[in-house]
């Protein structure tokens, strides 16, 4: 797959990224079917397959159970083959989410991500919003902490996985990257995509396949075509633990992008 710029970050990403929720967590998730977390061999093979198909972008988070630590253990190839995106602010403990967007917590969470992922930098750290985007951006320490971590070289770029139009628009002013929900059934955050495109920010789309609530191959094609008809999209992050789906998703997207 041909890489594209992640806004003005200097980072080049595959238009299809791999989401890793299902690598480490099967509680309190909204997928259509229950699933078993794949074993180490299956995760390793999926990562090898992704790399072979030209995917370089992996999206993870401390809130995805064991996903981040497993990536650190199982990631094939040199670090430079991958663009690693992780998050700050959300913790998933004892089957429940807890949030902390403080300055010192944010620094500690990124430092832990580096240990988990066995690396000395993240390509991007996103604030994992609880829905109160504006308050987090304007009243909590997380954004300042991410700027400080970028200055120190521990992260190459920063952003927010946002949930509101107002928060997404503010993030376009303050940060390098926005991660926005965009799909055939929900496109209320399109003004954020437009603003990000105009400002040259990186845009990652989450839940583009409606978390799997789809009808067959044609449903996947229509969902992907819709996402890539929107302005400014750098990459669509699709979560899968099925090698057949991963192959099909790459084929489908390549046909759409030409
Ligand atoms: N707040 C946040 O920051 C946030 C929130 C949500 C998501 N995300 C990120 O975005 C990623 C994607 O979001 P998501 O997992 O909610 O939604 P998604 O990518 O829209 O959907 C993932 C679901 O679609 C299924 N799927 C994938 N390819 C398919 C295909 N070809 N045919 C049929 N089903 C297919 C997967 O099942 P199979 O495993 O069976 O393929 C999985 O259950 C996450 O993994 C995560 O990295 C971030």
PDB file of C-alpha atoms and ligand atoms in Angstrom:
ATOM      1  CA  UNK A   1       0.000   0.000   0.000  1.00  0.00           C
ATOM      2  CA  UNK A   2       1.229   3.454  -0.832  1.00  0.00           C
ATOM      3  CA  UNK A   3       2.084   5.405   2.310  1.00  0.00           C
ATOM      4  CA  UNK A   4       0.557   8.825   2.961  1.00  0.00           C
ATOM      5  CA  UNK A   5       1.666  11.717   5.136  1.00  0.00           C
ATOM      6  CA  UNK A   6       0.198  11.886   8.622  1.00  0.00           C
ATOM      7  CA  UNK A   7      -0.545  15.589   8.290  1.00  0.00           C
ATOM      8  CA  UNK A   8       2.553  17.672   8.912  1.00  0.00           C
ATOM      9  CA  UNK A   9       4.230  15.238  11.316  1.00  0.00           C
ATOM     10  CA  UNK A  10       6.770  13.916   8.803  1.00  0.00           C
ATOM     11  CA  UNK A  11       5.452  10.404   9.488  1.00  0.00           C
ATOM     12  CA  UNK A  12       4.236   8.263   6.564  1.00  0.00           C
ATOM     13  CA  UNK A  13       1.394   5.832   7.281  1.00  0.00           C
ATOM     14  CA  UNK A  14      -0.397   3.100   5.380  1.00  0.00           C
ATOM     15  CA  UNK A  15      -3.993   4.094   4.529  1.00  0.00           C
ATOM     16  CA  UNK A  16      -5.146   1.024   6.444  1.00  0.00           C
ATOM     17  CA  UNK A  17      -3.967   0.780  10.045  1.00  0.00           C
ATOM     18  CA  UNK A  18      -4.441  -2.181  12.360  1.00  0.00           C
ATOM     19  CA  UNK A  19      -6.428  -1.636  15.553  1.00  0.00           C
ATOM     20  CA  UNK A  20      -5.447  -3.865  18.451  1.00  0.00           C
ATOM     21  CA  UNK A  21      -8.329  -3.796  20.965  1.00  0.00           C
ATOM     22  CA  UNK A  22      -9.064  -7.460  20.234  1.00  0.00           C
ATOM     23  CA  UNK A  23      -5.421  -8.449  20.889  1.00  0.00           C
ATOM     24  CA  UNK A  24      -5.902  -7.811  24.574  1.00  0.00           C
ATOM     25  CA  UNK A  25      -9.444  -7.212  25.704  1.00  0.00           C
ATOM     26  CA  UNK A  26     -12.799  -8.949  25.259  1.00  0.00           C
ATOM     27  CA  UNK A  27     -14.747  -7.382  28.124  1.00  0.00           C
ATOM     28  CA  UNK A  28     -16.902  -4.248  27.830  1.00  0.00           C
ATOM     29  CA  UNK A  29     -16.501  -4.071  24.047  1.00  0.00           C
ATOM     30  CA  UNK A  30     -19.204  -3.379  21.479  1.00  0.00           C
ATOM     31  CA  UNK A  31     -18.485  -5.923  18.763  1.00  0.00           C
ATOM     32  CA  UNK A  32     -21.355  -7.949  17.288  1.00  0.00           C
ATOM     33  CA  UNK A  33     -19.928 -11.293  18.444  1.00  0.00           C
ATOM     34  CA  UNK A  34     -18.083 -12.518  21.536  1.00  0.00           C
ATOM     35  CA  UNK A  35     -14.527 -13.659  20.772  1.00  0.00           C
ATOM     36  CA  UNK A  36     -11.494 -15.317  22.308  1.00  0.00           C
ATOM     37  CA  UNK A  37      -8.333 -13.242  22.604  1.00  0.00           C
ATOM     38  CA  UNK A  38      -5.844 -14.744  20.088  1.00  0.00           C
ATOM     39  CA  UNK A  39      -2.777 -16.577  21.409  1.00  0.00           C
ATOM     40  CA  UNK A  40       0.787 -15.320  20.897  1.00  0.00           C
ATOM     41  CA  UNK A  41       1.320 -17.323  17.740  1.00  0.00           C
ATOM     42  CA  UNK A  42      -1.856 -15.982  16.131  1.00  0.00           C
ATOM     43  CA  UNK A  43      -0.964 -12.378  17.029  1.00  0.00           C
ATOM     44  CA  UNK A  44       2.571 -12.813  15.703  1.00  0.00           C
ATOM     45  CA  UNK A  45       1.254 -14.287  12.437  1.00  0.00           C
ATOM     46  CA  UNK A  46      -1.276 -11.486  12.059  1.00  0.00           C
ATOM     47  CA  UNK A  47       1.454  -8.876  12.548  1.00  0.00           C
ATOM     48  CA  UNK A  48       3.705 -10.639  10.006  1.00  0.00           C
ATOM     49  CA  UNK A  49       0.796 -10.726   7.588  1.00  0.00           C
ATOM     50  CA  UNK A  50       0.022  -7.043   8.132  1.00  0.00           C
ATOM     51  CA  UNK A  51       3.641  -6.134   7.458  1.00  0.00           C
ATOM     52  CA  UNK A  52       3.722  -8.272   4.311  1.00  0.00           C
ATOM     53  CA  UNK A  53       0.569  -6.551   3.076  1.00  0.00           C
ATOM     54  CA  UNK A  54       2.136  -3.118   3.499  1.00  0.00           C
ATOM     55  CA  UNK A  55       0.480  -2.057   6.755  1.00  0.00           C
ATOM     56  CA  UNK A  56       2.864  -0.082   8.954  1.00  0.00           C
ATOM     57  CA  UNK A  57       0.429   1.594  11.355  1.00  0.00           C
ATOM     58  CA  UNK A  58      -0.584  -0.044  14.643  1.00  0.00           C
ATOM     59  CA  UNK A  59      -2.995   1.582  17.054  1.00  0.00           C
ATOM     60  CA  UNK A  60      -2.962   0.505  20.678  1.00  0.00           C
ATOM     61  CA  UNK A  61      -3.652   1.799  24.182  1.00  0.00           C
ATOM     62  CA  UNK A  62      -3.136   0.897  27.839  1.00  0.00           C
ATOM     63  CA  UNK A  63      -6.936   0.554  27.983  1.00  0.00           C
ATOM     64  CA  UNK A  64      -6.817  -2.371  25.534  1.00  0.00           C
ATOM     65  CA  UNK A  65      -5.963  -4.907  28.248  1.00  0.00           C
ATOM     66  CA  UNK A  66      -2.748  -6.761  27.407  1.00  0.00           C
ATOM     67  CA  UNK A  67      -2.587  -5.511  23.775  1.00  0.00           C
ATOM     68  CA  UNK A  68       0.220  -2.996  24.227  1.00  0.00           C
ATOM     69  CA  UNK A  69       2.525  -5.296  26.171  1.00  0.00           C
ATOM     70  CA  UNK A  70       1.854  -8.118  23.682  1.00  0.00           C
ATOM     71  CA  UNK A  71       2.805  -5.866  20.768  1.00  0.00           C
ATOM     72  CA  UNK A  72       6.088  -5.133  22.517  1.00  0.00           C
ATOM     73  CA  UNK A  73       6.830  -8.861  22.818  1.00  0.00           C
ATOM     74  CA  UNK A  74       5.525  -9.977  19.447  1.00  0.00           C
ATOM     75  CA  UNK A  75       6.230  -7.174  16.996  1.00  0.00           C
ATOM     76  CA  UNK A  76       8.223  -8.596  14.070  1.00  0.00           C
ATOM     77  CA  UNK A  77      11.012  -6.819  12.237  1.00  0.00           C
ATOM     78  CA  UNK A  78      12.896  -3.664  13.055  1.00  0.00           C
ATOM     79  CA  UNK A  79      11.145  -0.892  15.005  1.00  0.00           C
ATOM     80  CA  UNK A  80      11.573   1.439  12.036  1.00  0.00           C
ATOM     81  CA  UNK A  81       9.182  -0.726   9.982  1.00  0.00           C
ATOM     82  CA  UNK A  82       6.318   0.385  12.209  1.00  0.00           C
ATOM     83  CA  UNK A  83       4.375   3.490  13.147  1.00  0.00           C
ATOM     84  CA  UNK A  84       3.243   2.939  16.736  1.00  0.00           C
ATOM     85  CA  UNK A  85       0.310   4.942  18.080  1.00  0.00           C
ATOM     86  CA  UNK A  86      -0.698   4.650  21.722  1.00  0.00           C
ATOM     87  CA  UNK A  87      -2.893   6.607  24.095  1.00  0.00           C
ATOM     88  CA  UNK A  88      -2.991   8.311  27.467  1.00  0.00           C
ATOM     89  CA  UNK A  89      -5.747   9.039  29.930  1.00  0.00           C
ATOM     90  CA  UNK A  90      -7.818   5.849  30.023  1.00  0.00           C
ATOM     91  CA  UNK A  91      -7.089   2.796  32.180  1.00  0.00           C
ATOM     92  CA  UNK A  92      -9.108  -0.410  32.054  1.00  0.00           C
ATOM     93  CA  UNK A  93      -8.947  -2.121  35.420  1.00  0.00           C
ATOM     94  CA  UNK A  94     -11.114  -4.821  36.946  1.00  0.00           C
ATOM     95  CA  UNK A  95     -13.478  -4.689  33.989  1.00  0.00           C
ATOM     96  CA  UNK A  96     -14.009  -0.903  34.201  1.00  0.00           C
ATOM     97  CA  UNK A  97     -12.570   2.241  32.673  1.00  0.00           C
ATOM     98  CA  UNK A  98     -10.942   4.898  34.812  1.00  0.00           C
ATOM     99  CA  UNK A  99      -9.630   8.198  33.499  1.00  0.00           C
ATOM    100  CA  UNK A 100      -6.752  10.430  34.560  1.00  0.00           C
ATOM    101  CA  UNK A 101      -5.603  13.250  32.278  1.00  0.00           C
ATOM    102  CA  UNK A 102      -3.137  14.843  34.683  1.00  0.00           C
ATOM    103  CA  UNK A 103       0.314  16.066  33.612  1.00  0.00           C
ATOM    104  CA  UNK A 104       2.386  13.646  35.690  1.00  0.00           C
ATOM    105  CA  UNK A 105       0.121  10.691  34.960  1.00  0.00           C
ATOM    106  CA  UNK A 106       0.416  11.403  31.240  1.00  0.00           C
ATOM    107  CA  UNK A 107       4.210  11.423  31.402  1.00  0.00           C
ATOM    108  CA  UNK A 108       4.217   8.187  33.423  1.00  0.00           C
ATOM    109  CA  UNK A 109       1.788   6.512  31.004  1.00  0.00           C
ATOM    110  CA  UNK A 110       3.968   7.320  27.991  1.00  0.00           C
ATOM    111  CA  UNK A 111       7.069   6.096  29.843  1.00  0.00           C
ATOM    112  CA  UNK A 112       5.223   2.835  30.626  1.00  0.00           C
ATOM    113  CA  UNK A 113       4.131   2.532  26.963  1.00  0.00           C
ATOM    114  CA  UNK A 114       7.790   2.769  25.921  1.00  0.00           C
ATOM    115  CA  UNK A 115       8.663  -0.051  28.330  1.00  0.00           C
ATOM    116  CA  UNK A 116       5.668  -2.148  27.199  1.00  0.00           C
ATOM    117  CA  UNK A 117       6.454  -1.619  23.540  1.00  0.00           C
ATOM    118  CA  UNK A 118      10.224  -2.057  24.094  1.00  0.00           C
ATOM    119  CA  UNK A 119      11.042   1.132  22.245  1.00  0.00           C
ATOM    120  CA  UNK A 120      12.441   4.588  22.985  1.00  0.00           C
ATOM    121  CA  UNK A 121       9.809   6.607  21.121  1.00  0.00           C
ATOM    122  CA  UNK A 122       6.134   6.549  20.156  1.00  0.00           C
ATOM    123  CA  UNK A 123       5.250   7.838  16.719  1.00  0.00           C
ATOM    124  CA  UNK A 124       2.086   9.351  18.152  1.00  0.00           C
ATOM    125  CA  UNK A 125       0.456   9.605  21.575  1.00  0.00           C
ATOM    126  CA  UNK A 126      -3.259  10.351  21.585  1.00  0.00           C
ATOM    127  CA  UNK A 127      -5.370  11.520  24.499  1.00  0.00           C
ATOM    128  CA  UNK A 128      -7.972   8.769  24.995  1.00  0.00           C
ATOM    129  CA  UNK A 129     -10.969  10.992  25.618  1.00  0.00           C
ATOM    130  CA  UNK A 130     -13.791  10.132  28.008  1.00  0.00           C
ATOM    131  CA  UNK A 131     -16.092  12.363  25.944  1.00  0.00           C
ATOM    132  CA  UNK A 132     -15.343  15.650  27.693  1.00  0.00           C
ATOM    133  CA  UNK A 133     -12.835  16.711  25.039  1.00  0.00           C
ATOM    134  CA  UNK A 134     -12.847  20.467  25.566  1.00  0.00           C
ATOM    135  CA  UNK A 135     -12.390  20.247  29.322  1.00  0.00           C
ATOM    136  CA  UNK A 136      -9.538  17.765  28.894  1.00  0.00           C
ATOM    137  CA  UNK A 137      -7.801  19.945  26.319  1.00  0.00           C
ATOM    138  CA  UNK A 138      -8.250  23.211  28.176  1.00  0.00           C
ATOM    139  CA  UNK A 139      -8.246  22.322  31.873  1.00  0.00           C
ATOM    140  CA  UNK A 140      -6.188  19.155  32.276  1.00  0.00           C
ATOM    141  CA  UNK A 141      -2.424  18.717  32.043  1.00  0.00           C
ATOM    142  CA  UNK A 142      -2.368  16.028  29.330  1.00  0.00           C
ATOM    143  CA  UNK A 143      -1.865  18.323  26.317  1.00  0.00           C
ATOM    144  CA  UNK A 144       0.991  20.187  28.046  1.00  0.00           C
ATOM    145  CA  UNK A 145       2.548  16.869  29.022  1.00  0.00           C
ATOM    146  CA  UNK A 146       2.405  15.628  25.431  1.00  0.00           C
ATOM    147  CA  UNK A 147       4.059  18.828  24.207  1.00  0.00           C
ATOM    148  CA  UNK A 148       6.807  18.344  26.797  1.00  0.00           C
ATOM    149  CA  UNK A 149       7.247  14.672  25.801  1.00  0.00           C
ATOM    150  CA  UNK A 150       7.539  15.722  22.155  1.00  0.00           C
ATOM    151  CA  UNK A 151      10.213  18.268  23.066  1.00  0.00           C
ATOM    152  CA  UNK A 152      12.090  15.505  24.894  1.00  0.00           C
ATOM    153  CA  UNK A 153      11.838  13.217  21.826  1.00  0.00           C
ATOM    154  CA  UNK A 154       9.808  10.498  23.560  1.00  0.00           C
ATOM    155  CA  UNK A 155       6.938  11.001  21.129  1.00  0.00           C
ATOM    156  CA  UNK A 156       7.142  12.221  17.541  1.00  0.00           C
ATOM    157  CA  UNK A 157       3.619  13.665  17.473  1.00  0.00           C
ATOM    158  CA  UNK A 158       0.563  14.184  19.639  1.00  0.00           C
ATOM    159  CA  UNK A 159      -3.177  14.206  19.248  1.00  0.00           C
ATOM    160  CA  UNK A 160      -6.521  13.192  20.683  1.00  0.00           C
ATOM    161  CA  UNK A 161      -8.986  10.427  20.002  1.00  0.00           C
ATOM    162  CA  UNK A 162     -11.909  12.807  20.314  1.00  0.00           C
ATOM    163  CA  UNK A 163     -15.644  12.370  20.691  1.00  0.00           C
ATOM    164  CA  UNK A 164     -17.109  15.819  20.052  1.00  0.00           C
ATOM    165  CA  UNK A 165     -17.039  18.372  17.242  1.00  0.00           C
ATOM    166  CA  UNK A 166     -16.025  21.204  19.580  1.00  0.00           C
ATOM    167  CA  UNK A 167     -13.176  19.138  21.032  1.00  0.00           C
ATOM    168  CA  UNK A 168     -12.004  17.939  17.637  1.00  0.00           C
ATOM    169  CA  UNK A 169     -11.941  21.509  16.318  1.00  0.00           C
ATOM    170  CA  UNK A 170      -9.959  22.707  19.337  1.00  0.00           C
ATOM    171  CA  UNK A 171      -7.536  19.806  18.905  1.00  0.00           C
ATOM    172  CA  UNK A 172      -6.919  20.846  15.295  1.00  0.00           C
ATOM    173  CA  UNK A 173      -5.662  24.158  16.723  1.00  0.00           C
ATOM    174  CA  UNK A 174      -3.565  22.610  19.491  1.00  0.00           C
ATOM    175  CA  UNK A 175      -2.268  19.208  18.410  1.00  0.00           C
ATOM    176  CA  UNK A 176      -0.782  17.349  15.399  1.00  0.00           C
ATOM    177  CA  UNK A 177      -3.324  14.546  14.922  1.00  0.00           C
ATOM    178  CA  UNK A 178      -7.022  13.884  15.466  1.00  0.00           C
ATOM    179  CA  UNK A 179      -8.617  10.443  15.646  1.00  0.00           C
ATOM    180  CA  UNK A 180     -12.282  10.764  14.724  1.00  0.00           C
ATOM    181  CA  UNK A 181     -15.243   8.406  14.389  1.00  0.00           C
ATOM    182  CA  UNK A 182     -16.496   8.445  10.804  1.00  0.00           C
ATOM    183  CA  UNK A 183     -18.731   5.865   9.181  1.00  0.00           C
ATOM    184  CA  UNK A 184     -21.818   5.381   7.030  1.00  0.00           C
ATOM    185  CA  UNK A 185     -24.091   5.665  10.071  1.00  0.00           C
ATOM    186  CA  UNK A 186     -22.317   8.460  11.929  1.00  0.00           C
ATOM    187  CA  UNK A 187     -20.629  11.415  10.263  1.00  0.00           C
ATOM    188  CA  UNK A 188     -21.445  14.218  12.703  1.00  0.00           C
ATOM    189  CA  UNK A 189     -17.757  14.948  13.194  1.00  0.00           C
ATOM    190  CA  UNK A 190     -17.186  15.823   9.512  1.00  0.00           C
ATOM    191  CA  UNK A 191     -16.466  19.488  10.431  1.00  0.00           C
ATOM    192  CA  UNK A 192     -13.403  18.187  12.289  1.00  0.00           C
ATOM    193  CA  UNK A 193     -12.210  16.359   9.171  1.00  0.00           C
ATOM    194  CA  UNK A 194     -12.678  19.534   7.124  1.00  0.00           C
ATOM    195  CA  UNK A 195     -10.787  21.675   9.651  1.00  0.00           C
ATOM    196  CA  UNK A 196      -7.987  19.108   9.941  1.00  0.00           C
ATOM    197  CA  UNK A 197      -7.642  18.921   6.159  1.00  0.00           C
ATOM    198  CA  UNK A 198      -7.504  22.727   5.903  1.00  0.00           C
ATOM    199  CA  UNK A 199      -4.895  22.957   8.687  1.00  0.00           C
ATOM    200  CA  UNK A 200      -2.799  20.030   7.409  1.00  0.00           C
ATOM    201  CA  UNK A 201      -3.281  17.905  10.537  1.00  0.00           C
ATOM    202  CA  UNK A 202      -3.074  14.121  10.555  1.00  0.00           C
ATOM    203  CA  UNK A 203      -6.447  12.350  10.583  1.00  0.00           C
ATOM    204  CA  UNK A 204      -6.989   8.792  11.794  1.00  0.00           C
ATOM    205  CA  UNK A 205     -10.481   7.346  11.428  1.00  0.00           C
ATOM    206  CA  UNK A 206     -11.768   4.919  14.076  1.00  0.00           C
ATOM    207  CA  UNK A 207     -14.864   2.669  13.852  1.00  0.00           C
ATOM    208  CA  UNK A 208     -14.995   3.123  10.064  1.00  0.00           C
ATOM    209  CA  UNK A 209     -16.444  -0.401   9.750  1.00  0.00           C
ATOM    210  CA  UNK A 210     -19.045   0.411  12.426  1.00  0.00           C
ATOM    211  CA  UNK A 211     -17.222  -1.903  14.845  1.00  0.00           C
ATOM    212  CA  UNK A 212     -18.128  -4.851  12.596  1.00  0.00           C
ATOM    213  CA  UNK A 213     -21.863  -4.175  12.206  1.00  0.00           C
ATOM    214  CA  UNK A 214     -21.673  -4.754   8.457  1.00  0.00           C
ATOM    215  CA  UNK A 215     -23.312  -6.743   5.690  1.00  0.00           C
ATOM    216  CA  UNK A 216     -20.733  -8.903   3.911  1.00  0.00           C
ATOM    217  CA  UNK A 217     -17.998  -7.900   1.495  1.00  0.00           C
ATOM    218  CA  UNK A 218     -20.138  -5.251  -0.181  1.00  0.00           C
ATOM    219  CA  UNK A 219     -20.778  -3.698   3.245  1.00  0.00           C
ATOM    220  CA  UNK A 220     -17.037  -3.470   3.866  1.00  0.00           C
ATOM    221  CA  UNK A 221     -16.403  -1.941   0.434  1.00  0.00           C
ATOM    222  CA  UNK A 222     -19.149   0.655   0.886  1.00  0.00           C
ATOM    223  CA  UNK A 223     -17.886   1.553   4.377  1.00  0.00           C
ATOM    224  CA  UNK A 224     -14.310   2.030   3.178  1.00  0.00           C
ATOM    225  CA  UNK A 225     -15.345   4.001   0.097  1.00  0.00           C
ATOM    226  CA  UNK A 226     -17.364   6.302   2.338  1.00  0.00           C
ATOM    227  CA  UNK A 227     -14.461   6.938   4.721  1.00  0.00           C
ATOM    228  CA  UNK A 228     -12.056   7.723   1.900  1.00  0.00           C
ATOM    229  CA  UNK A 229     -14.555  10.066   0.229  1.00  0.00           C
ATOM    230  CA  UNK A 230     -14.184  12.342   3.280  1.00  0.00           C
ATOM    231  CA  UNK A 231     -11.646  15.176   3.364  1.00  0.00           C
ATOM    232  CA  UNK A 232      -8.237  14.814   4.956  1.00  0.00           C
ATOM    233  CA  UNK A 233      -8.196  11.135   5.955  1.00  0.00           C
ATOM    234  CA  UNK A 234      -4.642   9.885   6.466  1.00  0.00           C
ATOM    235  CA  UNK A 235      -5.528   6.363   7.560  1.00  0.00           C
ATOM    236  CA  UNK A 236      -8.474   4.247   8.599  1.00  0.00           C
ATOM    237  CA  UNK A 237      -7.747   2.102  11.662  1.00  0.00           C
ATOM    238  CA  UNK A 238      -9.580  -1.204  11.357  1.00  0.00           C
ATOM    239  CA  UNK A 239      -9.538  -3.715  14.166  1.00  0.00           C
ATOM    240  CA  UNK A 240      -9.353  -7.372  13.181  1.00  0.00           C
ATOM    241  CA  UNK A 241      -8.001 -10.650  14.504  1.00  0.00           C
ATOM    242  CA  UNK A 242      -9.046 -12.559  11.367  1.00  0.00           C
ATOM    243  CA  UNK A 243      -6.263 -13.000   8.759  1.00  0.00           C
ATOM    244  CA  UNK A 244      -8.876 -13.471   6.018  1.00  0.00           C
ATOM    245  CA  UNK A 245     -10.512 -10.156   6.921  1.00  0.00           C
ATOM    246  CA  UNK A 246      -7.118  -8.439   7.010  1.00  0.00           C
ATOM    247  CA  UNK A 247      -6.244  -9.662   3.496  1.00  0.00           C
ATOM    248  CA  UNK A 248      -9.695  -8.775   2.167  1.00  0.00           C
ATOM    249  CA  UNK A 249      -9.589  -5.308   3.737  1.00  0.00           C
ATOM    250  CA  UNK A 250      -6.247  -4.523   2.080  1.00  0.00           C
ATOM    251  CA  UNK A 251      -7.468  -5.792  -1.307  1.00  0.00           C
ATOM    252  CA  UNK A 252     -10.694  -3.820  -1.024  1.00  0.00           C
ATOM    253  CA  UNK A 253      -8.979  -0.597  -0.026  1.00  0.00           C
ATOM    254  CA  UNK A 254      -6.361  -0.916  -2.765  1.00  0.00           C
ATOM    255  CA  UNK A 255      -9.162  -1.260  -5.315  1.00  0.00           C
ATOM    256  CA  UNK A 256     -10.888   1.856  -3.915  1.00  0.00           C
ATOM    257  CA  UNK A 257      -7.741   3.984  -3.819  1.00  0.00           C
ATOM    258  CA  UNK A 258      -6.573   2.735  -7.230  1.00  0.00           C
TER     259      UNK A 258
HETATM  260  N1  LIG B   1     -11.489   5.973  21.795  1.00  0.00           N
HETATM  261  C1  LIG B   1     -10.605   5.402  21.001  1.00  0.00           C
HETATM  262  O1  LIG B   1      -9.490   5.814  20.978  1.00  0.00           O
HETATM  263  C2  LIG B   1     -11.011   4.296  20.128  1.00  0.00           C
HETATM  264  C3  LIG B   1     -12.297   3.820  20.172  1.00  0.00           C
HETATM  265  C4  LIG B   1     -12.607   2.801  19.331  1.00  0.00           C
HETATM  266  C5  LIG B   1     -11.657   2.291  18.484  1.00  0.00           C
HETATM  267  N2  LIG B   1     -10.412   2.758  18.450  1.00  0.00           N
HETATM  268  C6  LIG B   1      -9.360   2.188  17.560  1.00  0.00           C
HETATM  269  O2  LIG B   1      -9.899   1.978  16.286  1.00  0.00           O
HETATM  270  C7  LIG B   1      -9.827   0.582  15.988  1.00  0.00           C
HETATM  271  C8  LIG B   1     -11.023   0.196  15.177  1.00  0.00           C
HETATM  272  O3  LIG B   1     -12.216   0.417  15.902  1.00  0.00           O
HETATM  273  P1  LIG B   1     -13.239  -0.743  16.221  1.00  0.00           P
HETATM  274  O4  LIG B   1     -12.460  -2.013  16.441  1.00  0.00           O
HETATM  275  O5  LIG B   1     -14.176  -0.287  17.264  1.00  0.00           O
HETATM  276  O6  LIG B   1     -14.098  -0.801  14.923  1.00  0.00           O
HETATM  277  P2  LIG B   1     -13.944  -1.241  13.391  1.00  0.00           P
HETATM  278  O7  LIG B   1     -12.554  -1.273  12.912  1.00  0.00           O
HETATM  279  O8  LIG B   1     -14.967  -0.421  12.682  1.00  0.00           O
HETATM  280  O9  LIG B   1     -14.508  -2.735  13.424  1.00  0.00           O
HETATM  281  C9  LIG B   1     -13.765  -3.799  13.919  1.00  0.00           C
HETATM  282  C10 LIG B   1     -14.659  -5.034  13.800  1.00  0.00           C
HETATM  283  O10 LIG B   1     -14.920  -5.272  12.416  1.00  0.00           O
HETATM  284  C11 LIG B   1     -14.686  -6.622  12.125  1.00  0.00           C
HETATM  285  N3  LIG B   1     -14.124  -6.703  10.769  1.00  0.00           N
HETATM  286  C12 LIG B   1     -12.939  -6.225  10.324  1.00  0.00           C
HETATM  287  N4  LIG B   1     -12.794  -6.498   9.008  1.00  0.00           N
HETATM  288  C13 LIG B   1     -13.913  -7.158   8.624  1.00  0.00           C
HETATM  289  C14 LIG B   1     -14.339  -7.722   7.401  1.00  0.00           C
HETATM  290  N5  LIG B   1     -13.588  -7.659   6.287  1.00  0.00           N
HETATM  291  N6  LIG B   1     -15.553  -8.334   7.357  1.00  0.00           N
HETATM  292  C15 LIG B   1     -16.329  -8.406   8.470  1.00  0.00           C
HETATM  293  N7  LIG B   1     -15.977  -7.908   9.673  1.00  0.00           N
HETATM  294  C16 LIG B   1     -14.770  -7.275   9.741  1.00  0.00           C
HETATM  295  C17 LIG B   1     -13.714  -7.123  13.163  1.00  0.00           C
HETATM  296  O11 LIG B   1     -13.969  -8.483  13.421  1.00  0.00           O
HETATM  297  P3  LIG B   1     -12.863  -9.622  13.066  1.00  0.00           P
HETATM  298  O12 LIG B   1     -11.851  -9.575  14.163  1.00  0.00           O
HETATM  299  O13 LIG B   1     -13.676 -10.871  13.040  1.00  0.00           O
HETATM  300  O14 LIG B   1     -12.289  -9.270  11.716  1.00  0.00           O
HETATM  301  C18 LIG B   1     -14.034  -6.265  14.383  1.00  0.00           C
HETATM  302  O15 LIG B   1     -14.966  -6.901  15.221  1.00  0.00           O
HETATM  303  C19 LIG B   1      -9.702  -0.122  17.339  1.00  0.00           C
HETATM  304  O16 LIG B   1      -9.103  -1.411  17.240  1.00  0.00           O
HETATM  305  C20 LIG B   1      -8.852   0.848  18.058  1.00  0.00           C
HETATM  306  O17 LIG B   1      -7.491   0.653  17.704  1.00  0.00           O
HETATM  307  C21 LIG B   1     -10.070   3.769  19.263  1.00  0.00           C
END
